[in-house]
C-alpha positions as a printed Julia matrix, in Angstrom:
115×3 Matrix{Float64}:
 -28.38   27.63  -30.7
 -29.97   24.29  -31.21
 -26.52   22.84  -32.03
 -24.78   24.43  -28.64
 -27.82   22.68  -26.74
 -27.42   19.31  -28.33
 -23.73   19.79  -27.07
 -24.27   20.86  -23.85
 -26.2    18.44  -22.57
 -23.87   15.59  -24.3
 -21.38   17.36  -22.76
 -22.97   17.44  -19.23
 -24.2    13.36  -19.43
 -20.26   12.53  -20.05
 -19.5    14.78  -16.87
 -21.73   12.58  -15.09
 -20.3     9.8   -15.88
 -16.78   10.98  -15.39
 -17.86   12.25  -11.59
 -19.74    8.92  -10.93
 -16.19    7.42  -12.23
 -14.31    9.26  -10.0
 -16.52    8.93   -6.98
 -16.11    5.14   -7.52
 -12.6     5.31   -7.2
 -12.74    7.08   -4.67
 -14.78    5.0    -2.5
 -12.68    1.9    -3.69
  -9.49    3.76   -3.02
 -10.97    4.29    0.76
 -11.97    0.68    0.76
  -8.01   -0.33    0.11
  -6.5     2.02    2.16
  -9.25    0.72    5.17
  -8.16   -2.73    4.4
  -4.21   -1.74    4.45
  -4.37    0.14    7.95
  -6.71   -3.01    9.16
  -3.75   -5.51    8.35
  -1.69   -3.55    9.41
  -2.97   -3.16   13.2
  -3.01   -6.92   12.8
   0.52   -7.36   12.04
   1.69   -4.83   14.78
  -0.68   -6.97   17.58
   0.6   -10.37   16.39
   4.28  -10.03   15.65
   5.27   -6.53   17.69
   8.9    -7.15   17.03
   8.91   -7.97   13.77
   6.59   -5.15   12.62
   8.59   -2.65   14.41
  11.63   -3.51   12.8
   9.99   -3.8     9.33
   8.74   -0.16   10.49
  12.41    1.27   10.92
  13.64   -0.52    7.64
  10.85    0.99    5.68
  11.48    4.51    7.33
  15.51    4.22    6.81
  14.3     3.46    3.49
  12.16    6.11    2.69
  14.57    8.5     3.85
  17.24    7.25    1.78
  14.75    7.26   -1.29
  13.66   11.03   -0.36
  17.23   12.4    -0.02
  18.6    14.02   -2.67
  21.88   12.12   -4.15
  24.52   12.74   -6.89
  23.22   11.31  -10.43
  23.62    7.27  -10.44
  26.51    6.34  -12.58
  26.26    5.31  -16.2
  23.96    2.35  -16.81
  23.06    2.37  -13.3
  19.34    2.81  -12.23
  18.41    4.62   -9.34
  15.21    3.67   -7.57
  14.65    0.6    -8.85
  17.91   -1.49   -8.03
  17.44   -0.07   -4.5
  14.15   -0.88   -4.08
  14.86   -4.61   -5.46
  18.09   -4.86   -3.31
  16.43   -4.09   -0.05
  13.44   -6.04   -0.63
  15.41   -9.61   -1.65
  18.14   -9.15    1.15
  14.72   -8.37    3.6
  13.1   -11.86    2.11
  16.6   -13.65    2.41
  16.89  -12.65    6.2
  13.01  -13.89    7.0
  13.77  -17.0     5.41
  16.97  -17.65    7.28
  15.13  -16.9    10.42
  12.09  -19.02    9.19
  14.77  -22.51    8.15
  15.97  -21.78   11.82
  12.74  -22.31   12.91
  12.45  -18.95   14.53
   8.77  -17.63   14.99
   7.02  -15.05   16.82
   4.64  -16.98   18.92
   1.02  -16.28   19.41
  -1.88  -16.16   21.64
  -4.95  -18.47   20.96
  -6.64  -14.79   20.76
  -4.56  -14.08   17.58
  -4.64  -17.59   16.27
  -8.26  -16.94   16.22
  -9.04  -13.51   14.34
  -6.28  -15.64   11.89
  -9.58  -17.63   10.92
């Protein structure tokens, strides 16, 4: 009995620590997520255009992710080639439109929650 004791309460201090662990996470996890929906309200009130269309490229995208599909070929990845694909031809066309000299302009409100 003395042995089941010693156990249980080693046992119970390691659950403890494993709940105080998780309830960490969890709070940092919130934290992140906070931040995330934060920058992106930003975003959207800045640059309205450009976030919308980001929007509908990263919905097409999601829906061509979550659709089921034939096998990729032989030597072919699936996800990740996609993934990489979309994301350099999205940072080739923002470049192009940023050596054209193309930007959204902004208010002196949003130039000053930028600082």
């Amino acid at each position: 009995n003395t042995l089941s004791a010693i156990r249980f309460d080693e046992t119970q201090e390691l659950f403890k620590k494993h709940t105080q662990t998780l309830l960490d996470m969890k709070k940092d996890l919130d934290h992140i997520f906070r931040r995330i929906r934060e920058l992106k309200g930003k975003l959207s009130r800045q640059y309205p255009e450009a976030f919308q269309a980001a929007e509908v490229q990263v919905r097409q995208w999601e829906e061509s992710v979550m659709t089921p599909t034939s096998p990729p070929p032989d030597g072919a990845t699936s996800l990740g080639a996609a993934a990489t694909e979309d994301f350099t031809s999205h940072v080739t066309a923002v470049s192009e439109l940023q050596a054209e000299g193309l930007e959204v302009p902004r208010t002196e409100e949003q130039d000053s929650t930028l600082h």
